[in-house]
Short mmCIF file of C-alpha atoms in Angstrom, two decimals:
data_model
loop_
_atom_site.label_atom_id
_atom_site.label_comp_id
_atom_site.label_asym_id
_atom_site.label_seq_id
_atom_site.Cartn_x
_atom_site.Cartn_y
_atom_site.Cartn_z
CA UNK A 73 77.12 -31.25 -50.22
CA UNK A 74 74.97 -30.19 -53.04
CA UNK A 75 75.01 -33.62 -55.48
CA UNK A 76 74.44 -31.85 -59.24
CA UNK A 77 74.44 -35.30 -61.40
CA UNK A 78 70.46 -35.82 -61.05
CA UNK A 79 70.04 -32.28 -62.04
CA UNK A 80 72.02 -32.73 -64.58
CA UNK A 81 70.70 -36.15 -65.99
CA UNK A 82 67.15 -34.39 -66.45
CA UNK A 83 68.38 -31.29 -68.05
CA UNK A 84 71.00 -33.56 -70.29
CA UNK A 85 68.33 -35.74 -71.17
CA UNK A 86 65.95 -33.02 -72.44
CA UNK A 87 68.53 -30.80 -74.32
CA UNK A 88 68.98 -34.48 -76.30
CA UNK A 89 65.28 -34.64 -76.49
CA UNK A 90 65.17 -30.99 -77.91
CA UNK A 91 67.82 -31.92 -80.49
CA UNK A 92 66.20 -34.90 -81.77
CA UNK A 93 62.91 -32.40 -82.73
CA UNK A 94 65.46 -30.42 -84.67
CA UNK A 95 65.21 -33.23 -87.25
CA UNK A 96 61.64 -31.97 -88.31
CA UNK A 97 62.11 -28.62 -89.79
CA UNK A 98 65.39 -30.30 -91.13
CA UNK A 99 62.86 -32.55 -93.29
CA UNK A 100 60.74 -29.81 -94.26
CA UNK A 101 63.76 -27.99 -95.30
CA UNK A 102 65.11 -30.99 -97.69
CA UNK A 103 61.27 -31.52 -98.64
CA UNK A 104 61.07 -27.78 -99.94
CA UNK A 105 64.23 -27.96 -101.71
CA UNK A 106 65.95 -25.35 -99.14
CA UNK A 107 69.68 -25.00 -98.29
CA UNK A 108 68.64 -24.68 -95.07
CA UNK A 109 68.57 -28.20 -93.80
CA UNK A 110 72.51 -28.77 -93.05
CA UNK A 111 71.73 -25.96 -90.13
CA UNK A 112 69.65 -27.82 -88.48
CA UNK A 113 71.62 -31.53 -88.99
CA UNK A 114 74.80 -29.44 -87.72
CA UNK A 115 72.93 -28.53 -84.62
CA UNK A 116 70.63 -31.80 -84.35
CA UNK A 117 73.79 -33.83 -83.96
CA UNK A 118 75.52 -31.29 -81.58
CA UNK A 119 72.95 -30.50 -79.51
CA UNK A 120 72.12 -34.71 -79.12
CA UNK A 121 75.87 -35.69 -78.34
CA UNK A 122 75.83 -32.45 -75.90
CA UNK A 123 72.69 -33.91 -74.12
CA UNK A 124 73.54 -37.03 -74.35
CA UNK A 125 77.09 -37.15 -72.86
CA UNK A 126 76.02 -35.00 -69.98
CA UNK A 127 73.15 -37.25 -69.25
CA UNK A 128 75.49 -40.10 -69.24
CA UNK A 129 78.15 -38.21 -67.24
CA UNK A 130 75.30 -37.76 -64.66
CA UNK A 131 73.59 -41.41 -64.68
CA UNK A 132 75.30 -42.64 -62.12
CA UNK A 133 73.81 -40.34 -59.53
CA UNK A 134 70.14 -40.49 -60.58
CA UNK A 135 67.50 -41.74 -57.36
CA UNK A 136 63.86 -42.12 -57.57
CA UNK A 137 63.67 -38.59 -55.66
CA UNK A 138 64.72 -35.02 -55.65
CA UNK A 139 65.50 -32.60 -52.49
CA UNK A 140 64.16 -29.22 -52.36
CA UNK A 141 67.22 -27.84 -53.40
CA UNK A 142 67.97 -29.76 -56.45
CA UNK A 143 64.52 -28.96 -58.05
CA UNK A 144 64.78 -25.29 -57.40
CA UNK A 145 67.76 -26.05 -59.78
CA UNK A 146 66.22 -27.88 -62.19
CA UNK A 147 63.17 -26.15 -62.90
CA UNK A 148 65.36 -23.30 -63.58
CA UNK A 149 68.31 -25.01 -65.35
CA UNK A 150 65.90 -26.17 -68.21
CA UNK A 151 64.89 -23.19 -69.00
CA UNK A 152 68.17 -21.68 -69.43
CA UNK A 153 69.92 -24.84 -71.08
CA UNK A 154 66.79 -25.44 -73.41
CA UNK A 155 66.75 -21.88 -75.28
CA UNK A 156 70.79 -21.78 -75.40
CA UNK A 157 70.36 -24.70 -77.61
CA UNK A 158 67.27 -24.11 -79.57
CA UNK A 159 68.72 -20.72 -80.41
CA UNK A 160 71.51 -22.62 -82.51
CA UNK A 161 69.47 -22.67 -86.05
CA UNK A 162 68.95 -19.00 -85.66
CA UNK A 163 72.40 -18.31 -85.37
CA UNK A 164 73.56 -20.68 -88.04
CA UNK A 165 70.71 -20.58 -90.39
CA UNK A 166 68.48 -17.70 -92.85
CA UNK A 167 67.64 -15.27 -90.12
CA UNK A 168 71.82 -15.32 -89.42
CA UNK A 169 70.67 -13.41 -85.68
CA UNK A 170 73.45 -12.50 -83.75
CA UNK A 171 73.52 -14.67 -80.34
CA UNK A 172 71.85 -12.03 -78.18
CA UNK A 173 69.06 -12.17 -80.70
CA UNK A 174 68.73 -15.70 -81.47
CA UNK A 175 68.85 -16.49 -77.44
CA UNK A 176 65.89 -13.56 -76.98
CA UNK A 177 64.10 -15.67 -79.50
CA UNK A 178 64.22 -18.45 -78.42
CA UNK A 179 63.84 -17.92 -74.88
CA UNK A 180 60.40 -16.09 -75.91
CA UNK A 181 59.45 -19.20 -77.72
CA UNK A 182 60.12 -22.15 -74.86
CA UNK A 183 58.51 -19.64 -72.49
CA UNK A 184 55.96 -18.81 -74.55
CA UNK A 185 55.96 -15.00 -74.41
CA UNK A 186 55.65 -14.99 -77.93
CA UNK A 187 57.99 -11.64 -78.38
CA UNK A 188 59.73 -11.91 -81.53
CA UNK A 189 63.08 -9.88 -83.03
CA UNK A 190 62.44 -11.75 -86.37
CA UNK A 191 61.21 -9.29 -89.38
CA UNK A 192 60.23 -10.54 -93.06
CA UNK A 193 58.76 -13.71 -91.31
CA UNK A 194 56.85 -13.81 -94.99
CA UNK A 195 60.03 -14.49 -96.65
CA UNK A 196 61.81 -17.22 -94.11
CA UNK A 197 62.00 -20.96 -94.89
CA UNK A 198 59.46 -23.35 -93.64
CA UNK A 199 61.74 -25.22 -91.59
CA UNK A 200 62.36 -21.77 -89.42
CA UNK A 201 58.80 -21.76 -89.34
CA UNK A 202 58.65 -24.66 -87.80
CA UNK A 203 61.79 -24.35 -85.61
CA UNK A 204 59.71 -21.30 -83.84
CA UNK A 205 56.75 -23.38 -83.24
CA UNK A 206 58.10 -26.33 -81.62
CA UNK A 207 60.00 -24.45 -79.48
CA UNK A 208 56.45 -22.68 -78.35
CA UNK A 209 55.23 -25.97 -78.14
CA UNK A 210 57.53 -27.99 -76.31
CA UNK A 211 57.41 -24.70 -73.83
CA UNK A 212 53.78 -24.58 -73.54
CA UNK A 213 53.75 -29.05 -72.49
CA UNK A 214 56.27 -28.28 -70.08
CA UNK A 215 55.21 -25.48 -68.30
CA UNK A 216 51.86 -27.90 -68.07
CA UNK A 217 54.19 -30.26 -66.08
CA UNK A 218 56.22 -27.86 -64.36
CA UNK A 219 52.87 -25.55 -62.52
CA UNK A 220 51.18 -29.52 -62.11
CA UNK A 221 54.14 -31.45 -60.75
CA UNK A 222 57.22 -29.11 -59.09
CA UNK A 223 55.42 -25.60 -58.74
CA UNK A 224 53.11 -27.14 -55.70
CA UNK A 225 55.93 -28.93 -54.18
CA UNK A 226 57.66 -25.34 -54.04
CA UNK A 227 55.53 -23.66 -52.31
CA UNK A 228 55.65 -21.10 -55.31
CA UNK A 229 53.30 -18.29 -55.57
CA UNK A 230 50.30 -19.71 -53.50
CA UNK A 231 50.41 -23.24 -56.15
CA UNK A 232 50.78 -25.80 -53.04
CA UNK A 233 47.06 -25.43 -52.65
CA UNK A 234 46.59 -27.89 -55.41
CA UNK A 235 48.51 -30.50 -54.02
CA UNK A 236 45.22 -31.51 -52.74
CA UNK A 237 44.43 -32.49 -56.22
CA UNK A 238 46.22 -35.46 -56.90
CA UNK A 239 49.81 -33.57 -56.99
CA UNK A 240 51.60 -34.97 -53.74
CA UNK A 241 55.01 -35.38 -55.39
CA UNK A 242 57.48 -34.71 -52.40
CA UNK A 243 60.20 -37.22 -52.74
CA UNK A 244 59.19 -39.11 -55.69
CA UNK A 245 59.30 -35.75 -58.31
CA UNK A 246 60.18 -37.69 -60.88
CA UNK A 247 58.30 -40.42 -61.59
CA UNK A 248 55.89 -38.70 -60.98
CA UNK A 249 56.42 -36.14 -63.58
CA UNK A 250 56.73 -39.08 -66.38
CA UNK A 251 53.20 -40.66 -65.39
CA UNK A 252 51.56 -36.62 -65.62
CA UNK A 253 54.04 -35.85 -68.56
CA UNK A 254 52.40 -38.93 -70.41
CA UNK A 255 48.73 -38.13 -69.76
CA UNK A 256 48.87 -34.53 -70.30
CA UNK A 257 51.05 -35.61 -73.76
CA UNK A 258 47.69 -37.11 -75.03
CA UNK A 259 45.48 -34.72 -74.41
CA UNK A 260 48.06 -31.85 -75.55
CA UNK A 261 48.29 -33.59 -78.99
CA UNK A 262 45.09 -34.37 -79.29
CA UNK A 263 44.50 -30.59 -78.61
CA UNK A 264 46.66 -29.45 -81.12
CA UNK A 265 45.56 -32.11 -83.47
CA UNK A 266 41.58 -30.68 -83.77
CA UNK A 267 43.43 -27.07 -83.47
CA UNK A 268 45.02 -27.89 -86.80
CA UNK A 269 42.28 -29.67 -88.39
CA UNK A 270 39.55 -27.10 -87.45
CA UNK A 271 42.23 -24.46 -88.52
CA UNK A 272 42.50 -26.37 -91.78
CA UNK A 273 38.92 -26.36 -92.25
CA UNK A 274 38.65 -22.95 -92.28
CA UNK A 275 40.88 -22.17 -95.38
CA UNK A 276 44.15 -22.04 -93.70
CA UNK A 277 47.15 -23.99 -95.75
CA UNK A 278 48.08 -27.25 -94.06
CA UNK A 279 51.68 -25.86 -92.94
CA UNK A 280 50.20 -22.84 -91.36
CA UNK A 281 47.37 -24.56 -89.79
CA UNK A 282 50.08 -27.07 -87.88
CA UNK A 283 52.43 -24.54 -86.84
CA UNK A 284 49.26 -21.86 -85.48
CA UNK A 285 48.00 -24.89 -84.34
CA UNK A 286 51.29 -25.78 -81.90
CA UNK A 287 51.59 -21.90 -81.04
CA UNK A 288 47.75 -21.77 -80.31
CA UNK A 289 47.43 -24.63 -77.97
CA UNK A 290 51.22 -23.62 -76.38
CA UNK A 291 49.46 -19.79 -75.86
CA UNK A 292 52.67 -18.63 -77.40
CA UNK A 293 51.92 -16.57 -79.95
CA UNK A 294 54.07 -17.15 -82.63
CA UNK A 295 52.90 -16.40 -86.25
CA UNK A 296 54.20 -17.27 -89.89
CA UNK A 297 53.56 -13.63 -90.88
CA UNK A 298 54.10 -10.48 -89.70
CA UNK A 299 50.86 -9.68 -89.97
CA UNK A 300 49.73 -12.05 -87.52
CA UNK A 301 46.57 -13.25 -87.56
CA UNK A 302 45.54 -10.85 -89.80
CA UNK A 303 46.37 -12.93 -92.23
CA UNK A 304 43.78 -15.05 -91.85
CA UNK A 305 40.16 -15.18 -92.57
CA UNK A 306 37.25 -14.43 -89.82
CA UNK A 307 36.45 -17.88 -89.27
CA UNK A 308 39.81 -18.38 -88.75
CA UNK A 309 39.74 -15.99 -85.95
CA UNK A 310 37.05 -17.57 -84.44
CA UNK A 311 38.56 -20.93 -84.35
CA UNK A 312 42.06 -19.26 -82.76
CA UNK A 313 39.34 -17.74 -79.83
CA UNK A 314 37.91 -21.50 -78.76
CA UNK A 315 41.33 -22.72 -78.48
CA UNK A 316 43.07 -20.06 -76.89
CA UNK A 317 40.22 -19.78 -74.33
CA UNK A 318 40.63 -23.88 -74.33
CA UNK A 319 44.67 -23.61 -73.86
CA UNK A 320 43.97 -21.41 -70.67
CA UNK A 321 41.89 -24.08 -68.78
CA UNK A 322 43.53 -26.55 -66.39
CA UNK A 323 44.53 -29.84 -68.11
CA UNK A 324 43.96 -31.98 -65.11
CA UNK A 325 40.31 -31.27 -65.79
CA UNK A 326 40.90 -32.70 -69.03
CA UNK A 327 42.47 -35.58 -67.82
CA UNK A 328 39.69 -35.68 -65.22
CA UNK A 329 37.31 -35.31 -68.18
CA UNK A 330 38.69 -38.21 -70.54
CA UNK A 331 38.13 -40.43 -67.41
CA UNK A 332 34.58 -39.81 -67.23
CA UNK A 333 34.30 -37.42 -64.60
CA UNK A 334 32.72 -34.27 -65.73
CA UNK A 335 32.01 -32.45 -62.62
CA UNK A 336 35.45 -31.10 -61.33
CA UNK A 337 35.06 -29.35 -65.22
CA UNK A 338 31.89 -27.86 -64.76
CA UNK A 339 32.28 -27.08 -61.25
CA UNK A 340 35.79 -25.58 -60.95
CA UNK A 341 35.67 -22.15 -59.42
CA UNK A 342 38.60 -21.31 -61.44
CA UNK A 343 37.39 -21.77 -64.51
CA UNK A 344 34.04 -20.24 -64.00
CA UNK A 345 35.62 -17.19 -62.47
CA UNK A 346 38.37 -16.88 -66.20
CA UNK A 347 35.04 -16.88 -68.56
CA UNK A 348 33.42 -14.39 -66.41
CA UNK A 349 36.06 -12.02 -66.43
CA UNK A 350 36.88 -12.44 -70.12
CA UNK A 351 32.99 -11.81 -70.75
CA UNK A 352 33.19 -8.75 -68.40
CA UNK A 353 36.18 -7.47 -70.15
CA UNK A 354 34.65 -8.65 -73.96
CA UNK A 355 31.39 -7.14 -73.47
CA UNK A 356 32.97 -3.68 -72.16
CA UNK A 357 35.76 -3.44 -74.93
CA UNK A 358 32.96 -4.18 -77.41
CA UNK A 359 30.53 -1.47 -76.06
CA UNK A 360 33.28 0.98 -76.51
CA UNK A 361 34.34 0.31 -80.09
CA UNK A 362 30.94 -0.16 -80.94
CA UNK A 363 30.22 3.97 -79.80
CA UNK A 364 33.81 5.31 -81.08
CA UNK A 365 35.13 2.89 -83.54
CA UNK A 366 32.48 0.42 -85.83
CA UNK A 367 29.15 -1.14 -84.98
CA UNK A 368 29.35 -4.04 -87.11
CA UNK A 369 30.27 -7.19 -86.48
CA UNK A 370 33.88 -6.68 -87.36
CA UNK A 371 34.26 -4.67 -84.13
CA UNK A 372 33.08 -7.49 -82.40
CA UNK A 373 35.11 -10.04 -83.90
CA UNK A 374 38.32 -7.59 -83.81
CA UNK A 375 37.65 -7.41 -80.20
CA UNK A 376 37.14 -10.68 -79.19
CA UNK A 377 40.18 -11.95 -80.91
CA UNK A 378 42.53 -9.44 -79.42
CA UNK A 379 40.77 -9.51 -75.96
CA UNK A 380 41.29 -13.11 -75.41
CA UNK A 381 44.87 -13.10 -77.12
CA UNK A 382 45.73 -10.62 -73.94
CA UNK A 383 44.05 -12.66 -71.65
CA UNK A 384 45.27 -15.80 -72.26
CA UNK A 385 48.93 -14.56 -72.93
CA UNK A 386 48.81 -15.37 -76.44
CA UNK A 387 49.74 -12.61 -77.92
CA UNK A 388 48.13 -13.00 -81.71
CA UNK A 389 47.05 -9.72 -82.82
CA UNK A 390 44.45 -9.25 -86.02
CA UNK A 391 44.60 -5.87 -86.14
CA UNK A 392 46.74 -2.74 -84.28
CA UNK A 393 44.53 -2.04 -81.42
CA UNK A 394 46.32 1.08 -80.38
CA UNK A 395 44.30 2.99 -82.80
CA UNK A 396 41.60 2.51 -80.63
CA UNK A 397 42.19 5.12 -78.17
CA UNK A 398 43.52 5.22 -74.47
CA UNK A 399 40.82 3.66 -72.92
CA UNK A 400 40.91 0.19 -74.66
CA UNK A 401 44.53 0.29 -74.58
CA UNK A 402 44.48 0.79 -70.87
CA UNK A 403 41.67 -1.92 -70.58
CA UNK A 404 44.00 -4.47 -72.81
CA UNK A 405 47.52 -3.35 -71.11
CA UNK A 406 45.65 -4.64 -67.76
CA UNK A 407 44.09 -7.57 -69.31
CA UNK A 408 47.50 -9.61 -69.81
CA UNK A 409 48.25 -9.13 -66.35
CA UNK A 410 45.56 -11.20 -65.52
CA UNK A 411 46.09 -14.50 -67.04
CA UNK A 412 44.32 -18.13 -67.66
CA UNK A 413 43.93 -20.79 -64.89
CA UNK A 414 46.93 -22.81 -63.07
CA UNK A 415 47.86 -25.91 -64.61
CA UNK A 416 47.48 -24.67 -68.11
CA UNK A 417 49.90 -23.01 -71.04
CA UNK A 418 48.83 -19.83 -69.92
CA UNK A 419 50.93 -17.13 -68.25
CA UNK A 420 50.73 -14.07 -66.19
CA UNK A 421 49.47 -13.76 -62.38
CA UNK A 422 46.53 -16.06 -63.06
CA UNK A 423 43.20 -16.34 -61.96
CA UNK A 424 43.16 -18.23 -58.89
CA UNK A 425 45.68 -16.03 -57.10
CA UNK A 426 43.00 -12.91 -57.64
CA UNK A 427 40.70 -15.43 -56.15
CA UNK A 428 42.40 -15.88 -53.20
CA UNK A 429 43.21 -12.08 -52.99
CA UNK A 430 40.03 -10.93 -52.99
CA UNK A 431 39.25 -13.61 -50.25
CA UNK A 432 41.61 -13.00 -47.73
CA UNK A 433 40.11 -8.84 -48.55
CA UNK A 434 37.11 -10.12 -47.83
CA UNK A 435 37.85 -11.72 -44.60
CA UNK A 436 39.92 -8.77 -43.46
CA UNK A 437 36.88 -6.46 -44.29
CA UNK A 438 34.56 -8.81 -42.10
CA UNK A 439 36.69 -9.07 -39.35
CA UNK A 440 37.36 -5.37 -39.50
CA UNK A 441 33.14 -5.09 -39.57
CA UNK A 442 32.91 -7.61 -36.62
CA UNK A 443 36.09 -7.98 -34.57
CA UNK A 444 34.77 -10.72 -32.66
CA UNK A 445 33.74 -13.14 -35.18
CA UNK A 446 35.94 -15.60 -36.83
CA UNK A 447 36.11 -15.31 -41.26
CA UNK A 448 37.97 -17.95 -42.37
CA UNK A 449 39.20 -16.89 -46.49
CA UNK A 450 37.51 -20.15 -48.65
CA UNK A 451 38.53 -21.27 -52.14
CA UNK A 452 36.75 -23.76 -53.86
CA UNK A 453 34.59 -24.40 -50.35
CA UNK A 454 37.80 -25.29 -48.41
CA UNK A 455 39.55 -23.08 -45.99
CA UNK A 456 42.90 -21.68 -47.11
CA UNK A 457 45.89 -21.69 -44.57
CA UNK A 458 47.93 -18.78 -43.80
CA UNK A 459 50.59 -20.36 -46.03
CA UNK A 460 48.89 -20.14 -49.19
CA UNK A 461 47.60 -16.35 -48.28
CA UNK A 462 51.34 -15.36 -47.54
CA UNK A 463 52.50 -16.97 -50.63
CA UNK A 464 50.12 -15.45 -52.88
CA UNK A 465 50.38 -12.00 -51.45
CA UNK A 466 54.02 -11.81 -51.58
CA UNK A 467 53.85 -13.20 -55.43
CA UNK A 468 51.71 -10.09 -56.11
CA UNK A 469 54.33 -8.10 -54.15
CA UNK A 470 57.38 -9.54 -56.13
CA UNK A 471 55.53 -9.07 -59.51
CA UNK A 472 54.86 -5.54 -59.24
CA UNK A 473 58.13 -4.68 -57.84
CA UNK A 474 59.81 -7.16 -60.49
CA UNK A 475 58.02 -5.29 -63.58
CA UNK A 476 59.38 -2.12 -61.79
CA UNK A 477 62.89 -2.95 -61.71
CA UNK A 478 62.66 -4.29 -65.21
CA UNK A 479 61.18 -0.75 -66.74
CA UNK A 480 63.53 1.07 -64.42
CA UNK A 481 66.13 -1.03 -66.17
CA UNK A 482 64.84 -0.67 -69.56
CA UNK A 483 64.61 2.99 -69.02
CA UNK A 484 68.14 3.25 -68.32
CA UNK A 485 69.03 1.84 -71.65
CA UNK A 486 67.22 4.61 -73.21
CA UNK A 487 64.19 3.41 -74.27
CA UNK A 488 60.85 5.59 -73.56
CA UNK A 489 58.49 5.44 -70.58
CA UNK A 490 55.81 3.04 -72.99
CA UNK A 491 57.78 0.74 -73.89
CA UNK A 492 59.68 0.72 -71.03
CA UNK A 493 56.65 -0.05 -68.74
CA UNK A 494 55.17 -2.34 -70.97
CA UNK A 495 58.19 -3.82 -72.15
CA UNK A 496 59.19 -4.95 -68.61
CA UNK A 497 54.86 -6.15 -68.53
CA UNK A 498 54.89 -8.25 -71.48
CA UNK A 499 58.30 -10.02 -70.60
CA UNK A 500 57.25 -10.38 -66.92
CA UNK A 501 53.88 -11.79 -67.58
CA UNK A 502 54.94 -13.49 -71.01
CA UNK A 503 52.23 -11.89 -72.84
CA UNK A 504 54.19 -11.30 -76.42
CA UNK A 505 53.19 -7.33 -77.76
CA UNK A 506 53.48 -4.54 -75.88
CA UNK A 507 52.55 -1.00 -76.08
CA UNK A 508 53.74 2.08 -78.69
CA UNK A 509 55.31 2.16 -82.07
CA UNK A 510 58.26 0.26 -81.02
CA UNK A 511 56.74 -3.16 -79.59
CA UNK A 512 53.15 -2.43 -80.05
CA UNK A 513 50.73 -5.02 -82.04
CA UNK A 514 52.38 -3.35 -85.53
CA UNK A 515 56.28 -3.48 -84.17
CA UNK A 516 58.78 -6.06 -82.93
CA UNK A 517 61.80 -6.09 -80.56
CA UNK A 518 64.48 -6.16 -83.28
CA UNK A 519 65.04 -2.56 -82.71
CA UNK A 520 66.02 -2.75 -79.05
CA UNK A 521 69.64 -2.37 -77.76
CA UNK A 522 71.49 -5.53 -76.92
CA UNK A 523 71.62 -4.67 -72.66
CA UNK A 524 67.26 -4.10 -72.65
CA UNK A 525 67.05 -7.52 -75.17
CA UNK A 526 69.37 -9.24 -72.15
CA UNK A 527 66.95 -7.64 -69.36
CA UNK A 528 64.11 -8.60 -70.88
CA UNK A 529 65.16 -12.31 -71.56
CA UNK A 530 66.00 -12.40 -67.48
CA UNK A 531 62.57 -11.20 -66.96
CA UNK A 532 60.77 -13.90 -69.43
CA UNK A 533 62.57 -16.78 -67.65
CA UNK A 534 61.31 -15.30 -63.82
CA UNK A 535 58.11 -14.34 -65.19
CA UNK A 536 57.87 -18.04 -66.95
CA UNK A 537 58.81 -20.08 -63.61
CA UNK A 538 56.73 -17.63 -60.98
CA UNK A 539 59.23 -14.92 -59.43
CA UNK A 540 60.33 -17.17 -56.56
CA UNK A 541 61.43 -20.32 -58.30
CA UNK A 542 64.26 -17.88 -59.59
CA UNK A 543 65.06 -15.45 -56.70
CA UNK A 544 64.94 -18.48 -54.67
CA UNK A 545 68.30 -19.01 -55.82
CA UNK A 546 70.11 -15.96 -55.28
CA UNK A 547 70.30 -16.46 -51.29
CA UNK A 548 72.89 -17.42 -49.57
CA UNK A 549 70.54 -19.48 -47.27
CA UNK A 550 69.75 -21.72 -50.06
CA UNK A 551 73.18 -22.98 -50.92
CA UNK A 552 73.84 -23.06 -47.05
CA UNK A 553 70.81 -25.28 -46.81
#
């Protein structure tokens, strides 16, 4: 029989964890002078004793190790216990969001889509403010852990190929997740710490800086304004690009990297392969507005920002790109379906698993050229098993056909074929924006009925944990098992 209490100590222990970081946007609030800060005491306190007591209930059936089945369960479980209580202050506090829109928002935020159904984000209290950028901070960190330590013991999505890299976890999941948990910690604050300070530097107030600082590192997306970044000053902009572009490398080269070892940086495949294409897709964008829109640098700038806010799965915008015509729009609607490397905050497909697609077409097309030879698909210079090809293949499969049964089911709630489409996109591949006056770079999802808000939060918790971790679930084979 299944045994639920180590699931349960994990999840219990990290809702009282999530609680306890309720207490800093209470101090801001009492700082400022705001009625505000009861909210977040109220659900401080309950969201601790709820944590807590389940964690205890559970203690006596922790082990060192997990099965299969029980971290299938977990990786999901967080995600849906973590947003039910970090939606609490929106319910009980300024924005006063009904449930269905405080869950949406905070399930955007600890997934780090970014999508937001908050308006007048000018006129909210700074502990809000901050509410909304921990959340996209504690959900960039643990996605970190989650594609590092459980993904590549699932077999999700073509990820076991970097168990090769120091992530053999099977049967000893968690430890192992506290001794990556704590290295990744440092260099994620340290991250966010230079983010905030270089931020700072460049004119932004101190309060801003921190919480774009959190949302920048995270790749979430999250602004104080509702203007987004173009609130900010050009320098600013070009700060936001070096650590977005940062956020989307792998933080085991990091690690890797504060250890003295510079090579697996330099040499990563991966990571040569993300800067190319974001070059690629920088250089093209710019050549177009250059021709149709402005030749100074401002087009540059404007494009480079929003490029490699789409590309990493930020979702920042400076300025409403879908004045630029159909072209860039098509060029950017693609772009966020691409994504930053494994074992970072960013989201989408990702840039390995094109990698290994366009491997195994290369093999195929050289075995197709000479049927008696023998083309072996390579990544990184080793071989890649028929495992990792199926995986992959059938994650591209289950994307597609997941962001088509999303639109379908967005469609049937009335909305239009744009924002359908890249409504069921953005969610999917947890970019933030999507296309049209609706959700575009100049709209938000406030105006959305209730059942496409509740179909798109289903699709930013599968798109968040990799299709498979969540369908995974729903067979009967699995609770047989």
């Amino acid at each position: 029989m299944l045994d639920l209490r180590p699931v349960g100590y994990v999840i219990g222990l990290l809702v009282a964890i999530l609680g306890v970081t309720m207490l800093f946007p209470l101090l801001i609030d009492l700082r400022d002078g705001q009625g505000e800060w009861p909210v977040f005491l109220q659900s401080a306190v309950f969201t601790v004793l709820t944590g807590g007591l389940i964690a205890l209930s559970c203690a006596n059936g922790v082990r060192e190790g997990l099965t299969i089945q029980q971290t299938f369960l977990l990786t999901t479980g967080v995600w849906l216990a973590l947003p039910l209580f970090g939606a609490l202050p929106f319910v009980l506090g300024a924005t006063e969001l009904r449930f269905v829109d405080a869950f949406f928002e905070a399930m955007s935020g600890l997934t780090t889509t970014g999508s937001t159904v908050v308006a007048g984000l000018d006129d909210l209290p700074r502990g809000i403010l901050l509410w909304r950028g921990i959340l996209q901070w504690l959900g960039g960190i643990g996605i970190i852990v989650v594609a590092m330590v459980f993904l590549p013991e699932l077999r999700v999505g073509g990820m076991q190929i970097f168990r090769s890299e120091g992530f053999d976890t099977f049967g000893k999941i968690l430890p192992r997740a506290t001794e990556i948990s704590s290295r990744i910690s440092v260099i994620y604050v340290t991250l966010t710490t230079i983010c905030a300070l270089a931020y700072a530097a460049t004119g932004m107030q101190a309060f801003d800086a921190v919480v774009h600082a959190m949302t920048t590192v995270a790749t979430g997306g999250f602004a104080n304004y509702d203007a987004s970044f173009a609130a900010f000053s050009d320098q600013t902009k070009y700060v936001a690009v070096v650590f977005m572009l940062l956020a989307a490398l792998p933080f085991v080269r990091f690690v890797q990297l504060t250890a003295g070892h510079t090579q697996p940086l330099l040499h990563d495949s991966q990571i040569r392969s993300f800067f190319a294409t974001g070059m690629v897709l920088v250089l093209l964008l710019t050549l177009w507005n250059m021709n149709q829109i402005s030749q100074s640098e401002v087009g540059f700038r404007e494009t480079l920002f929003n490029t490699v806010s789409l590309l990493t799965g930020t979702g920042y915008a400076s300025a409403n790109y879908m004045t630029w015509g159909g072209f860039p729009v098509t060029v950017l609607f693609f772009t966020g379906l691409i994504g930053g490397c494994a074992g970072s905050t960013a989201c989408s497909i990702k840039i390995f698993r094109y990698q290994l697609l366009f491997a195994s077409i290369k093999a195929q097309i050289q075995r197709i050229r000479s049927p008696h030879g023998v083309f072996t698909p390579r990544y990184a210079g080793r071989a890649v098993g028929p495992d990792v090809l199926s995986s992959v293949i059938s994650f591209f499969v289950f994307f597609i056909v997941t962001i088509g049964i999303v639109a379908w089911g967005l469609a049937l709630t009335g909305l239009d074929f744009t924002t359908s489409v890249s409504g069921a996109a953005t969610a999917v591949a947890n970019i933030g924006p999507g296309l049209g006056s609706i959700i575009g770079p100049a709209g938000n999802f406030a105006g959305l009925n209730d059942a496409a808000k509740w179909i798109l939060i289903s699709a930013m918790l599968i798109g968040r944990l990799e299709l498979m971790a969540v369908y995974v679930l729903f067979t009967i084979r699995f609770w047989r098992a």
